[in-house]
Amino acid sequence: MREWQAIDGLQVAIDGPSGSGKGTVASRLAEEVGLPVLDTGLLYRFVAAVALERDVDLEDEAQLAALSRDLVDQIDWRDDGIFFGGRDYTDRVRGEAVGAGASRVAACEAVRENLLPLQRRRAASGCIMDGRDIGSVVLPDAQAKFFLTASLRERARRRWAQYKSRNPDTDLEQVLLELKMRDQRDAERQHAPLRQAADAIAIDSTTLRADEVVDRMLGVLERRKLIQPVD
Ligand code: DC
């Protein structure tokens, strides 16, 4: 049984680097308060997956701009994944290669601009949205913003555990190195880089379990009267 009721149209932004636990925490929080969860990383991953399928050069901004413009109206972006042309792309976009491609695609300003209206439209009726620039750019008026962090090693360990279930040969040090490079690209890019919004609450999840992070978030939402217990 759900224990919390959210106010109408509640928007909660959860930003943070790869492996900080945003996805897990966002899903659990959404379940607790009865709101849809929207993972914006899926959008960048999807554009990267299609670009790779079609041999588009990930450094070619004009091609990426045209591709994302053409795709955006046909993306079926749901709580549980991403679909296009009747195909389920959810599993495909979660791989390492697409993740690395997504961080290149996400550095392209035109791609970000093309994906922005879709994100705002979907958030309008209330949601828990996770990404890198949700509190700072996509939903600057969100009633609650969280910035989730964790040490690089702990984040690499989490990603490694995920990848290992698909590929037992995955090497932790290699995952750590790639994560470090992605962090750098996401934080140093010119357009909408990863950064904590001034009014976001930072939570370091290095030594916290996902349910402990969710409890802290619920505490903030309750204190701000954005949720109330269901009787
Ligand atoms: O969260 P993720 O690993 O699924 O994100 C994939 C890439 O997309 C990552 O390199 C950062 C980028 N991204 C972004 O720039 N802005 C977002 N709102 C979400 C993801």
Coordinates of N, CA and C and ligand atoms in Angstrom, one line a residue:
M1 N 0.8 -1.2 0.0 CA 0.0 0.0 0.0 C 0.9 1.3 0.0
R2 N 0.5 2.2 -0.9 CA 1.2 3.4 -0.9 C 1.0 4.3 0.4
E3 N 2.0 4.9 0.9 CA 1.8 5.6 2.2 C 1.7 7.1 2.0
W4 N 2.1 7.6 0.8 CA 2.1 9.0 0.7 C 1.3 9.5 -0.5
Q5 N 0.7 10.7 -0.3 CA 0.0 11.3 -1.4 C 0.7 12.6 -1.8
A6 N 1.0 12.8 -3.1 CA 1.7 14.0 -3.5 C 0.7 15.1 -3.8
I7 N 1.1 16.4 -3.7 CA 0.3 17.5 -4.1 C 0.2 17.4 -5.7
D8 N -0.9 18.0 -6.2 CA -1.1 17.9 -7.7 C 0.1 18.5 -8.4
G9 N 0.5 17.9 -9.4 CA 1.6 18.4 -10.3 C 2.9 18.5 -9.7
L10 N 3.2 17.7 -8.6 CA 4.5 17.8 -7.9 C 5.6 17.4 -8.9
Q11 N 6.6 18.3 -9.0 CA 7.8 17.9 -9.8 C 9.0 17.8 -8.9
V12 N 9.7 16.7 -8.9 CA 10.9 16.5 -8.1 C 12.1 16.2 -9.1
A13 N 13.1 17.0 -9.0 CA 14.3 16.8 -9.9 C 15.4 16.1 -9.1
I14 N 15.9 15.1 -9.7 CA 17.1 14.4 -9.1 C 18.2 14.4 -10.1
D15 N 19.3 15.1 -9.8 CA 20.4 15.1 -10.6 C 21.6 14.5 -10.0
G16 N 22.6 14.2 -10.8 CA 23.9 13.6 -10.2 C 24.6 12.9 -11.2
P17 N 25.9 12.5 -10.9 CA 26.7 11.8 -11.9 C 26.4 10.4 -12.1
S18 N 26.9 9.7 -13.1 CA 26.7 8.3 -13.3 C 27.0 7.5 -12.1
G19 N 26.1 6.5 -11.8 CA 26.4 5.6 -10.7 C 26.1 6.2 -9.3
S20 N 25.5 7.4 -9.2 CA 25.2 8.0 -7.9 C 24.0 7.4 -7.3
G21 N 23.2 6.5 -8.1 CA 22.1 5.9 -7.6 C 20.8 6.6 -7.9
K22 N 20.8 7.6 -8.8 CA 19.6 8.3 -9.2 C 18.5 7.5 -9.6
G23 N 18.8 6.5 -10.5 CA 17.8 5.7 -11.1 C 17.0 4.9 -10.1
T24 N 17.7 4.2 -9.3 CA 17.1 3.4 -8.3 C 16.3 4.2 -7.3
V25 N 16.9 5.3 -6.8 CA 16.2 6.2 -5.9 C 15.0 6.8 -6.5
A26 N 15.1 7.3 -7.7 CA 14.0 8.0 -8.4 C 12.8 7.0 -8.5
S27 N 13.1 5.7 -8.9 CA 12.0 4.8 -9.1 C 11.3 4.5 -7.8
R28 N 12.1 4.3 -6.7 CA 11.5 4.0 -5.4 C 10.7 5.2 -4.9
L29 N 11.2 6.4 -5.0 CA 10.5 7.5 -4.5 C 9.2 7.7 -5.3
A30 N 9.3 7.5 -6.6 CA 8.1 7.6 -7.4 C 7.0 6.6 -7.0
E31 N 7.4 5.4 -6.6 CA 6.5 4.4 -6.2 C 5.9 4.8 -4.8
E32 N 6.7 5.4 -3.9 CA 6.2 5.8 -2.6 C 5.1 6.9 -2.7
V33 N 5.3 7.8 -3.6 CA 4.4 9.0 -3.7 C 3.4 8.9 -4.8
G34 N 3.5 7.8 -5.6 CA 2.5 7.6 -6.7 C 2.6 8.5 -7.8
L35 N 3.9 8.8 -8.2 CA 4.1 9.7 -9.4 C 4.9 8.9 -10.5
P36 N 4.7 9.3 -11.7 CA 5.6 8.6 -12.8 C 7.0 9.0 -12.6
V37 N 7.9 8.1 -13.0 CA 9.3 8.4 -13.0 C 9.8 8.6 -14.4
L38 N 10.6 9.6 -14.7 CA 11.1 9.8 -16.0 C 12.6 9.9 -16.0
D39 N 13.2 9.0 -16.7 CA 14.7 8.9 -16.7 C 15.2 9.6 -18.0
T40 N 15.7 10.8 -17.9 CA 16.0 11.5 -19.1 C 17.3 11.0 -19.8
G41 N 18.1 10.2 -19.0 CA 19.3 9.6 -19.6 C 18.9 8.7 -20.8
L42 N 17.7 8.1 -20.7 CA 17.2 7.2 -21.7 C 17.1 7.9 -23.1
L43 N 16.7 9.2 -23.0 CA 16.6 10.0 -24.3 C 17.9 10.2 -25.0
Y44 N 19.0 10.5 -24.2 CA 20.3 10.7 -24.8 C 20.8 9.4 -25.3
R45 N 20.6 8.4 -24.5 CA 21.1 7.0 -24.8 C 20.4 6.6 -26.1
F46 N 19.1 6.9 -26.2 CA 18.3 6.5 -27.4 C 18.9 7.2 -28.7
V47 N 19.1 8.5 -28.6 CA 19.6 9.2 -29.7 C 21.0 8.6 -30.1
A48 N 21.8 8.3 -29.1 CA 23.1 7.7 -29.4 C 23.0 6.3 -30.0
A49 N 22.0 5.5 -29.6 CA 21.8 4.2 -30.1 C 21.4 4.2 -31.6
V50 N 20.5 5.1 -31.9 CA 20.1 5.3 -33.3 C 21.2 5.8 -34.2
A51 N 22.0 6.8 -33.6 CA 23.1 7.4 -34.3 C 24.1 6.3 -34.6
L52 N 24.4 5.4 -33.7 CA 25.3 4.3 -33.9 C 24.8 3.3 -35.0
E53 N 23.5 3.0 -34.9 CA 22.8 2.1 -35.8 C 23.0 2.6 -37.3
R54 N 22.8 4.0 -37.4 CA 22.8 4.6 -38.7 C 24.2 5.2 -39.1
D55 N 25.2 4.8 -38.4 CA 26.6 5.2 -38.7 C 26.8 6.7 -38.7
V56 N 26.0 7.4 -37.8 CA 26.2 8.9 -37.7 C 27.4 9.2 -36.9
D57 N 28.3 10.1 -37.3 CA 29.5 10.5 -36.6 C 29.1 11.2 -35.4
L58 N 29.4 10.7 -34.2 CA 29.0 11.3 -32.9 C 29.6 12.7 -32.7
E59 N 30.6 13.1 -33.5 CA 31.2 14.4 -33.3 C 30.6 15.4 -34.3
D60 N 29.7 14.9 -35.2 CA 29.1 15.8 -36.2 C 27.8 16.4 -35.7
E61 N 28.0 17.6 -35.2 CA 26.8 18.3 -34.6 C 25.6 18.5 -35.5
A62 N 25.9 18.8 -36.8 CA 24.8 19.1 -37.7 C 24.0 17.8 -37.9
Q63 N 24.7 16.7 -38.1 CA 24.0 15.4 -38.3 C 23.2 15.0 -37.0
L64 N 23.8 15.2 -35.8 CA 23.1 14.9 -34.6 C 21.9 15.8 -34.4
A65 N 22.0 17.0 -34.8 CA 20.9 18.0 -34.7 C 19.7 17.5 -35.5
A66 N 20.0 17.1 -36.8 CA 19.0 16.7 -37.7 C 18.4 15.4 -37.2
L67 N 19.2 14.5 -36.7 CA 18.7 13.2 -36.3 C 17.8 13.4 -35.1
S68 N 18.2 14.1 -34.1 CA 17.4 14.3 -32.9 C 16.1 15.0 -33.2
R69 N 16.1 16.0 -34.1 CA 14.9 16.7 -34.5 C 13.9 15.7 -35.2
D70 N 14.4 14.9 -36.0 CA 13.6 13.9 -36.7 C 13.0 12.9 -35.8
L71 N 13.8 12.5 -34.8 CA 13.3 11.4 -33.9 C 12.3 11.8 -32.8
V72 N 12.5 13.1 -32.4 CA 11.9 13.4 -31.1 C 10.4 13.2 -31.0
D73 N 9.7 13.5 -32.1 CA 8.2 13.4 -32.1 C 7.7 11.9 -32.1
Q74 N 8.7 11.0 -32.4 CA 8.3 9.6 -32.5 C 8.7 8.8 -31.4
I75 N 9.4 9.4 -30.4 CA 9.9 8.6 -29.3 C 8.8 8.3 -28.3
D76 N 8.7 7.1 -28.0 CA 7.6 6.7 -27.0 C 8.4 6.4 -25.7
W77 N 8.4 7.4 -24.9 CA 9.2 7.5 -23.6 C 8.3 7.2 -22.5
R78 N 8.5 6.1 -21.8 CA 7.6 5.7 -20.7 C 8.3 5.5 -19.4
D79 N 7.5 5.3 -18.4 CA 8.1 5.0 -17.0 C 9.0 3.8 -17.1
D80 N 8.7 2.9 -17.9 CA 9.5 1.6 -17.9 C 10.4 1.4 -19.0
G81 N 10.6 2.5 -19.9 CA 11.6 2.3 -20.9 C 11.3 3.2 -22.1
I82 N 12.0 2.9 -23.2 CA 11.9 3.7 -24.4 C 11.6 2.8 -25.7
F83 N 10.7 3.3 -26.4 CA 10.2 2.5 -27.6 C 10.2 3.4 -28.8
F84 N 10.4 2.8 -30.0 CA 10.5 3.6 -31.2 C 10.2 2.7 -32.4
G85 N 9.3 3.1 -33.2 CA 8.9 2.3 -34.4 C 8.5 0.9 -34.1
G86 N 7.8 0.8 -32.9 CA 7.3 -0.5 -32.5 C 8.3 -1.4 -31.9
R87 N 9.6 -0.9 -31.7 CA 10.6 -1.7 -31.1 C 11.0 -1.2 -29.7
D88 N 11.3 -2.1 -28.9 CA 11.6 -1.8 -27.5 C 13.2 -1.6 -27.5
Y89 N 13.6 -0.4 -27.2 CA 15.0 0.0 -27.2 C 15.6 -0.1 -25.8
T90 N 14.8 -0.4 -24.8 CA 15.2 -0.2 -23.4 C 16.5 -1.0 -23.0
D91 N 16.5 -2.3 -23.4 CA 17.7 -3.1 -23.0 C 18.9 -2.6 -23.8
R92 N 18.6 -2.4 -25.1 CA 19.7 -2.0 -26.0 C 20.5 -0.7 -25.6
V93 N 19.7 0.2 -25.1 CA 20.4 1.5 -24.7 C 21.1 1.5 -23.4
R94 N 21.0 0.4 -22.6 CA 21.6 0.3 -21.3 C 23.1 -0.2 -21.4
G95 N 23.5 -0.6 -22.5 CA 24.9 -1.1 -22.6 C 26.0 0.0 -22.5
E96 N 27.2 -0.5 -22.3 CA 28.3 0.4 -22.1 C 28.6 1.3 -23.3
A97 N 28.6 0.7 -24.5 CA 29.0 1.4 -25.7 C 28.0 2.6 -25.9
V98 N 26.7 2.3 -25.7 CA 25.7 3.3 -26.0 C 25.8 4.4 -24.9
G99 N 26.2 4.0 -23.6 CA 26.4 4.9 -22.5 C 27.5 5.9 -22.9
A100 N 28.6 5.4 -23.4 CA 29.7 6.3 -23.8 C 29.3 7.2 -24.9
G101 N 28.5 6.6 -25.9 CA 28.0 7.5 -27.0 C 27.1 8.5 -26.5
A102 N 26.3 8.2 -25.5 CA 25.3 9.1 -25.0 C 25.9 10.4 -24.4
S103 N 27.1 10.2 -23.8 CA 27.7 11.3 -23.2 C 28.3 12.2 -24.3
R104 N 28.6 11.7 -25.4 CA 29.1 12.6 -26.6 C 27.9 13.3 -27.2
V105 N 26.8 12.5 -27.4 CA 25.6 13.1 -27.9 C 25.0 14.2 -27.0
A106 N 25.1 14.0 -25.7 CA 24.6 15.0 -24.8 C 25.4 16.3 -24.7
A107 N 26.6 16.3 -25.3 CA 27.4 17.5 -25.3 C 26.9 18.4 -26.5
C108 N 26.1 17.9 -27.3 CA 25.6 18.7 -28.5 C 24.5 19.6 -28.1
E109 N 24.7 20.9 -28.2 CA 23.6 21.8 -27.8 C 22.3 21.6 -28.5
A110 N 22.4 21.4 -29.8 CA 21.1 21.2 -30.6 C 20.3 20.0 -30.1
V111 N 21.0 18.9 -29.8 CA 20.3 17.7 -29.3 C 19.6 18.1 -28.0
R112 N 20.3 18.8 -27.1 CA 19.7 19.2 -25.8 C 18.5 20.0 -26.1
E113 N 18.6 21.0 -27.0 CA 17.4 21.9 -27.3 C 16.3 21.1 -27.9
N114 N 16.6 20.1 -28.7 CA 15.5 19.4 -29.4 C 14.8 18.5 -28.4
L115 N 15.5 18.0 -27.3 CA 14.9 17.1 -26.4 C 14.2 17.8 -25.2
L116 N 14.4 19.1 -25.1 CA 13.9 19.9 -24.0 C 12.4 20.0 -23.9
P117 N 11.7 20.4 -25.0 CA 10.2 20.5 -24.9 C 9.5 19.2 -24.5
L118 N 10.0 18.1 -25.1 CA 9.4 16.8 -24.7 C 9.5 16.5 -23.2
Q119 N 10.7 16.8 -22.6 CA 10.9 16.6 -21.2 C 9.9 17.5 -20.4
R120 N 9.8 18.8 -20.8 CA 8.9 19.7 -20.0 C 7.5 19.3 -20.2
R121 N 7.1 18.9 -21.4 CA 5.7 18.5 -21.6 C 5.3 17.3 -20.7
R122 N 6.2 16.3 -20.7 CA 6.0 15.1 -19.9 C 6.0 15.3 -18.4
A123 N 6.7 16.4 -18.0 CA 6.8 16.6 -16.6 C 5.6 17.5 -16.1
A124 N 4.9 18.1 -17.0 CA 3.9 19.1 -16.6 C 2.8 18.6 -15.6
S125 N 2.4 17.3 -15.7 CA 1.4 16.9 -14.8 C 2.0 16.2 -13.5
G126 N 3.3 16.4 -13.3 CA 3.9 15.9 -12.1 C 4.7 14.7 -12.4
C127 N 5.9 14.6 -11.7 CA 6.8 13.4 -12.0 C 8.0 13.5 -11.1
I128 N 8.7 12.4 -11.0 CA 10.1 12.4 -10.5 C 10.9 12.3 -11.7
M129 N 11.8 13.3 -11.9 CA 12.6 13.2 -13.1 C 14.1 13.2 -12.8
D130 N 14.8 12.2 -13.4 CA 16.2 12.2 -13.1 C 17.1 12.4 -14.3
G131 N 18.3 13.1 -14.0 CA 19.2 13.4 -15.1 C 20.4 14.2 -14.6
R132 N 20.9 15.1 -15.4 CA 22.0 15.9 -15.0 C 21.7 17.4 -14.9
D133 N 20.7 17.9 -15.7 CA 20.4 19.3 -15.7 C 18.9 19.5 -15.4
I134 N 18.3 18.6 -14.7 CA 16.8 18.8 -14.4 C 16.5 20.0 -13.5
G135 N 17.2 20.1 -12.4 CA 17.0 21.2 -11.5 C 17.5 22.5 -12.1
S136 N 18.6 22.5 -12.9 CA 19.2 23.7 -13.3 C 18.6 24.2 -14.6
V137 N 18.1 23.3 -15.5 CA 17.7 23.8 -16.9 C 16.2 23.3 -17.2
V138 N 16.0 22.0 -17.1 CA 14.7 21.4 -17.6 C 13.6 21.9 -16.7
L139 N 13.7 21.7 -15.4 CA 12.6 22.1 -14.5 C 13.1 23.1 -13.4
P140 N 13.5 24.3 -13.8 CA 14.0 25.2 -12.8 C 13.0 25.5 -11.7
D141 N 11.7 25.3 -11.9 CA 10.7 25.6 -10.9 C 10.2 24.4 -10.2
A142 N 10.9 23.3 -10.3 CA 10.5 22.1 -9.6 C 10.5 22.4 -8.1
Q143 N 9.4 21.8 -7.4 CA 9.3 22.2 -6.0 C 10.3 21.6 -5.1
A144 N 11.0 20.5 -5.6 CA 12.1 19.9 -4.8 C 13.2 19.4 -5.7
K145 N 14.4 19.7 -5.4 CA 15.5 19.4 -6.2 C 16.6 18.7 -5.3
F146 N 17.0 17.5 -5.8 CA 18.1 16.8 -5.1 C 19.3 16.6 -6.0
F147 N 20.5 16.7 -5.4 CA 21.7 16.4 -6.1 C 22.4 15.3 -5.4
L148 N 22.4 14.1 -6.1 CA 22.9 12.9 -5.5 C 24.4 12.7 -5.9
T149 N 25.2 12.4 -4.9 CA 26.6 12.2 -5.2 C 27.1 10.9 -4.6
A150 N 28.3 10.4 -4.9 CA 28.9 9.3 -4.2 C 30.3 9.3 -4.7
S151 N 31.2 8.7 -4.0 CA 32.6 8.7 -4.4 C 32.8 8.0 -5.7
L152 N 33.8 8.4 -6.5 CA 34.1 7.8 -7.8 C 34.2 6.2 -7.7
R153 N 34.9 5.8 -6.7 CA 35.1 4.3 -6.5 C 33.8 3.6 -6.3
E154 N 33.0 4.2 -5.4 CA 31.7 3.5 -5.1 C 30.8 3.5 -6.3
R155 N 30.8 4.6 -7.0 CA 30.0 4.7 -8.2 C 30.5 3.6 -9.3
A156 N 31.8 3.5 -9.4 CA 32.3 2.5 -10.3 C 32.0 1.1 -9.9
R157 N 32.0 0.9 -8.6 CA 31.7 -0.4 -8.1 C 30.2 -0.8 -8.4
R158 N 29.3 0.2 -8.3 CA 27.9 0.0 -8.6 C 27.7 -0.4 -10.1
R159 N 28.3 0.5 -10.9 CA 28.2 0.2 -12.4 C 28.8 -1.1 -12.8
W160 N 29.9 -1.5 -12.2 CA 30.6 -2.7 -12.4 C 29.7 -3.9 -12.1
A161 N 29.0 -3.8 -10.9 CA 28.1 -4.9 -10.5 C 27.0 -5.1 -11.5
Q162 N 26.5 -3.9 -12.1 CA 25.4 -4.0 -13.1 C 25.9 -4.7 -14.3
Y163 N 27.1 -4.2 -14.8 CA 27.6 -4.7 -16.1 C 28.0 -6.2 -15.9
K164 N 28.5 -6.6 -14.8 CA 29.0 -7.9 -14.5 C 27.9 -9.0 -14.8
S165 N 26.7 -8.6 -14.5 CA 25.6 -9.6 -14.7 C 25.4 -9.9 -16.2
R166 N 25.8 -8.9 -17.1 CA 25.7 -9.2 -18.5 C 27.0 -9.8 -19.0
N167 N 28.1 -9.2 -18.5 CA 29.4 -9.7 -19.0 C 30.4 -9.9 -17.8
P168 N 30.6 -11.2 -17.5 CA 31.4 -11.6 -16.3 C 32.8 -11.1 -16.3
D169 N 33.3 -10.8 -17.5 CA 34.7 -10.3 -17.6 C 34.9 -8.9 -17.4
T170 N 33.9 -8.1 -17.1 CA 34.0 -6.7 -16.9 C 35.0 -6.4 -15.8
D171 N 35.9 -5.4 -16.1 CA 37.0 -5.1 -15.1 C 36.7 -3.8 -14.4
L172 N 36.8 -3.9 -13.1 CA 36.4 -2.7 -12.2 C 37.3 -1.5 -12.6
E173 N 38.6 -1.7 -12.7 CA 39.5 -0.5 -12.9 C 39.1 0.1 -14.3
Q174 N 38.7 -0.7 -15.3 CA 38.4 -0.2 -16.6 C 37.1 0.6 -16.5
V175 N 36.1 0.1 -15.7 CA 34.8 0.8 -15.5 C 35.1 2.1 -14.8
L176 N 36.0 2.1 -13.8 CA 36.3 3.3 -13.1 C 36.9 4.4 -14.0
L177 N 37.8 3.9 -14.9 CA 38.5 4.9 -15.8 C 37.5 5.5 -16.8
E178 N 36.6 4.7 -17.3 CA 35.6 5.2 -18.2 C 34.6 6.1 -17.5
L179 N 34.2 5.8 -16.3 CA 33.3 6.7 -15.5 C 34.0 8.0 -15.3
K180 N 35.3 8.0 -15.0 CA 36.0 9.2 -14.8 C 36.0 10.1 -16.0
M181 N 36.2 9.5 -17.2 CA 36.1 10.2 -18.4 C 34.8 10.8 -18.7
R182 N 33.7 10.0 -18.4 CA 32.4 10.5 -18.6 C 32.0 11.6 -17.7
D183 N 32.4 11.5 -16.4 CA 32.2 12.6 -15.5 C 32.8 13.9 -16.0
Q184 N 34.0 13.7 -16.5 CA 34.7 14.9 -17.0 C 33.9 15.5 -18.2
R185 N 33.5 14.7 -19.1 CA 32.7 15.2 -20.3 C 31.4 15.8 -19.8
D186 N 30.7 15.2 -18.9 CA 29.4 15.7 -18.5 C 29.6 17.0 -17.7
A187 N 30.7 17.1 -16.9 CA 30.8 18.3 -16.1 C 31.5 19.5 -16.8
E188 N 32.3 19.1 -17.8 CA 33.0 20.2 -18.5 C 32.4 20.7 -19.8
R189 N 31.3 20.0 -20.3 CA 30.8 20.4 -21.5 C 30.2 21.9 -21.4
Q190 N 30.1 22.5 -22.5 CA 29.7 23.9 -22.5 C 28.2 24.1 -22.2
H191 N 27.4 23.2 -22.8 CA 26.0 23.4 -22.6 C 25.4 22.5 -21.6
A192 N 24.7 23.2 -20.6 CA 24.0 22.5 -19.6 C 24.9 21.4 -18.9
P193 N 26.1 21.8 -18.4 CA 26.9 20.8 -17.8 C 26.3 20.3 -16.5
L194 N 26.8 19.1 -16.0 CA 26.3 18.6 -14.7 C 26.7 19.6 -13.6
R195 N 25.8 20.2 -12.9 CA 26.1 21.0 -11.8 C 24.9 21.1 -10.8
Q196 N 25.2 21.3 -9.6 CA 24.2 21.3 -8.6 C 23.4 22.7 -8.7
A197 N 22.1 22.6 -8.8 CA 21.3 23.9 -8.8 C 21.5 24.5 -7.4
A198 N 21.4 25.9 -7.4 CA 21.6 26.6 -6.1 C 20.7 26.2 -5.0
D199 N 19.4 25.8 -5.4 CA 18.4 25.5 -4.4 C 18.3 23.9 -4.3
A200 N 19.2 23.2 -4.8 CA 19.1 21.7 -4.6 C 19.7 21.2 -3.3
I201 N 19.2 20.2 -2.8 CA 19.7 19.6 -1.6 C 20.7 18.5 -2.0
A202 N 21.9 18.5 -1.5 CA 22.9 17.5 -1.8 C 22.8 16.3 -0.9
I203 N 22.9 15.1 -1.4 CA 22.9 13.9 -0.6 C 24.0 13.0 -1.1
D204 N 25.0 12.7 -0.2 CA 26.1 11.8 -0.5 C 25.7 10.4 -0.2
S205 N 25.6 9.6 -1.2 CA 25.0 8.2 -1.0 C 26.1 7.2 -0.9
T206 N 27.4 7.6 -0.7 CA 28.5 6.7 -0.7 C 28.3 5.6 0.3
T207 N 27.8 5.9 1.5 CA 27.7 4.9 2.6 C 26.2 4.7 2.9
L208 N 25.3 5.2 2.1 CA 23.8 5.0 2.3 C 23.2 4.0 1.4
R209 N 22.3 3.3 2.0 CA 21.5 2.4 1.1 C 20.4 3.2 0.4
A210 N 19.9 2.6 -0.7 CA 18.9 3.4 -1.5 C 17.7 3.8 -0.6
D211 N 17.3 2.8 0.2 CA 16.1 3.2 1.1 C 16.4 4.3 2.1
E212 N 17.6 4.4 2.5 CA 18.0 5.5 3.4 C 17.9 6.8 2.7
V213 N 18.4 6.8 1.4 CA 18.3 8.0 0.6 C 16.9 8.4 0.4
V214 N 16.1 7.4 0.0 CA 14.6 7.7 -0.2 C 14.0 8.3 1.0
D215 N 14.3 7.7 2.2 CA 13.7 8.2 3.5 C 14.1 9.7 3.7
R216 N 15.3 10.0 3.4 CA 15.7 11.5 3.5 C 14.9 12.4 2.6
M217 N 14.7 11.9 1.4 CA 14.0 12.7 0.4 C 12.5 12.8 0.9
L218 N 11.9 11.7 1.3 CA 10.5 11.8 1.8 C 10.4 12.8 3.0
G219 N 11.5 12.8 3.8 CA 11.5 13.7 5.0 C 11.4 15.2 4.5
V220 N 12.2 15.5 3.4 CA 12.2 16.8 2.9 C 10.9 17.2 2.3
L221 N 10.3 16.2 1.5 CA 9.0 16.5 0.8 C 7.9 16.7 1.9
E222 N 8.0 15.9 3.0 CA 6.9 16.0 4.0 C 7.1 17.4 4.7
R223 N 8.3 17.7 5.1 CA 8.5 19.0 5.8 C 8.0 20.2 4.9
R224 N 8.2 20.1 3.6 CA 7.7 21.2 2.7 C 6.3 21.1 2.4
K225 N 5.6 20.1 2.9 CA 4.2 19.9 2.7 C 3.9 19.6 1.2
L226 N 4.8 18.9 0.6 CA 4.6 18.5 -0.8 C 4.0 17.1 -0.9
I227 N 4.1 16.4 0.2 CA 3.4 15.1 0.3 C 2.8 15.0 1.7
Q228 N 1.8 14.1 1.8 CA 1.2 13.9 3.1 C 0.8 12.4 3.3
P229 N 0.9 11.9 4.5 CA 0.6 10.5 4.7 C -0.9 10.2 4.2
V230 N -1.0 9.0 3.6 CA -2.4 8.6 3.2 C -3.0 8.0 4.4
D231 N -4.3 8.4 4.7 CA -4.8 7.8 5.9 C -5.5 6.5 5.6
Ligands
DC1 O1 22.2 8.8 -16.6 P1 22.7 8.1 -17.8 O2 24.0 7.4 -17.6 O3 21.6 7.2 -18.4 O4 22.9 9.2 -18.9 C1 23.5 8.9 -20.2 C2 24.3 10.1 -20.7 O5 23.4 11.2 -21.0 C3 25.3 10.7 -19.6 O6 26.6 10.8 -20.2 C4 24.8 12.1 -19.3 C5 23.8 12.4 -20.4 N1 22.6 13.1 -19.8 C6 22.6 14.4 -19.8 O7 23.5 15.1 -20.3 N2 21.5 15.1 -19.4 C7 20.5 14.4 -18.8 N3 19.4 15.1 -18.3 C8 20.5 13.0 -18.7 C9 21.7 12.3 -19.2

